[in-house]
Short mmCIF file of C-alpha atoms in Angstrom, two decimals:
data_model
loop_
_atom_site.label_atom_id
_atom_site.label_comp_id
_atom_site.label_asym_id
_atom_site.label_seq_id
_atom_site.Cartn_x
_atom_site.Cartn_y
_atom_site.Cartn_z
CA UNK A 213 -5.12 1.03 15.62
CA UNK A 214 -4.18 3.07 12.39
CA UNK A 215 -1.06 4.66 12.71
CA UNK A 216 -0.34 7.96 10.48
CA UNK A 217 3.70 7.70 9.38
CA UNK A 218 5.57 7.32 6.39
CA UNK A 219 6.28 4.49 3.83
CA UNK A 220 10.01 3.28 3.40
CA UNK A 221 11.75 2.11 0.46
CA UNK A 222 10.43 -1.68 -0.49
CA UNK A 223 7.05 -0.53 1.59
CA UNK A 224 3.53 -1.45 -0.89
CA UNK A 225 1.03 1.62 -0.85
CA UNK A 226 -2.34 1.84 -2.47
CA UNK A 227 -3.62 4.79 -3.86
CA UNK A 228 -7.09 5.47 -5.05
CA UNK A 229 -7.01 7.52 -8.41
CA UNK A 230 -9.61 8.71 -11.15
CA UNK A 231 -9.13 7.22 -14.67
CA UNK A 232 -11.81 8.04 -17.04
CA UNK A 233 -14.35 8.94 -15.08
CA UNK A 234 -14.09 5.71 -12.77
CA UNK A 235 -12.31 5.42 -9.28
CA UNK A 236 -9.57 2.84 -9.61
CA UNK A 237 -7.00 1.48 -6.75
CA UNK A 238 -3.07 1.43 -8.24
CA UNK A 239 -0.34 -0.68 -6.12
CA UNK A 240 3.32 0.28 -6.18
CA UNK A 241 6.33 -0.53 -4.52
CA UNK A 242 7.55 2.67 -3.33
CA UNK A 243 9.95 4.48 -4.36
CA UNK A 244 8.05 3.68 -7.44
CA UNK A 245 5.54 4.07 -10.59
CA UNK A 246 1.96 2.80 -10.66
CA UNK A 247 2.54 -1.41 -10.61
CA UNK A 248 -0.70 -2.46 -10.58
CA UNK A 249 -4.26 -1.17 -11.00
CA UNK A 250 -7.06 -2.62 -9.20
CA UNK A 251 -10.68 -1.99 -9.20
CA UNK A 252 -12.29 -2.11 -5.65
CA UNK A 253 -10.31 -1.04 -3.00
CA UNK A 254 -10.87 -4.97 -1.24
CA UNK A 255 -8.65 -6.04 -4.02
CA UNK A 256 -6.34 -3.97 -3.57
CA UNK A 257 -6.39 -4.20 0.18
CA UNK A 258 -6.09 -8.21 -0.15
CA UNK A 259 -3.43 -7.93 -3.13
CA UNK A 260 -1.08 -5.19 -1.54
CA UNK A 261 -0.73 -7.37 2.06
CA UNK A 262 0.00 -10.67 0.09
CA UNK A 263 3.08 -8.76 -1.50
CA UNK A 264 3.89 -7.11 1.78
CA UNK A 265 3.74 -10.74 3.50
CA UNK A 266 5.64 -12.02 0.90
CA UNK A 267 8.41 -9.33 0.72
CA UNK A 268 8.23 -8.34 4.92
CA UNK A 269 7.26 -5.32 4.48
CA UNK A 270 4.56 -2.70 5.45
CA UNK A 271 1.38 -2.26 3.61
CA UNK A 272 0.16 1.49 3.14
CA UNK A 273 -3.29 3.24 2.09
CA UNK A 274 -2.39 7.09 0.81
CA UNK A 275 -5.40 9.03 1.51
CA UNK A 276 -6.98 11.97 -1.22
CA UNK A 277 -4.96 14.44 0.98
CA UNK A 278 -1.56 12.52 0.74
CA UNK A 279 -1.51 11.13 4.46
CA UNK A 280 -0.10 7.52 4.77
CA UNK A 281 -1.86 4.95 6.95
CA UNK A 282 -0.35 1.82 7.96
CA UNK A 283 -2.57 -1.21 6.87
CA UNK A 284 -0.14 -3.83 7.98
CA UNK A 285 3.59 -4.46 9.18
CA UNK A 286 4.79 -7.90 8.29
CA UNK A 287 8.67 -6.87 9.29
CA UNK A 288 10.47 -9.56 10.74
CA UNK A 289 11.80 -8.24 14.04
CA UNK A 290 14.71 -9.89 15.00
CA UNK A 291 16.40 -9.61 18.50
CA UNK A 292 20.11 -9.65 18.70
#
């Protein structure tokens, strides 16, 4: 299920963009600038959960109209 929220410090998001007449993907870490630019949004997909796994974090997908979804949460939960 996608779930609509919104991206914490350290979270990855992927944001589809326009450069020169050709739709590209760009990664960052937010709070953040543009990290990485990718050009399918598969790669993108693939690359921005293997630095979420890697850092246990979320993985986000910002929309044209600015709205967040939640790709993946690989936060470590850990009971007290």
């Amino acid at each position: 299920m996608l779930t609509h929220a919104t991206p914490e410090d350290g979270d990855i998001v992927i944001r589809q963009d326009k450069r020169e007449g050709q739709v590209i993907y760009v990664l960052l870490t937010t709070p953040g600038a543009d990290q990485y630019l990718l050009r399918t949004r598969e790669e993108a997909v693939a690359q921005a959960e293997r630095f979420a796994r890697r850092q246990g974090v979320r993985a986000w997908f910002r929309d044209e109209r600015a709205a967040c979804v939640l790709l993946n949460d690989f936060r470590i939960v850990r009971s007290v």
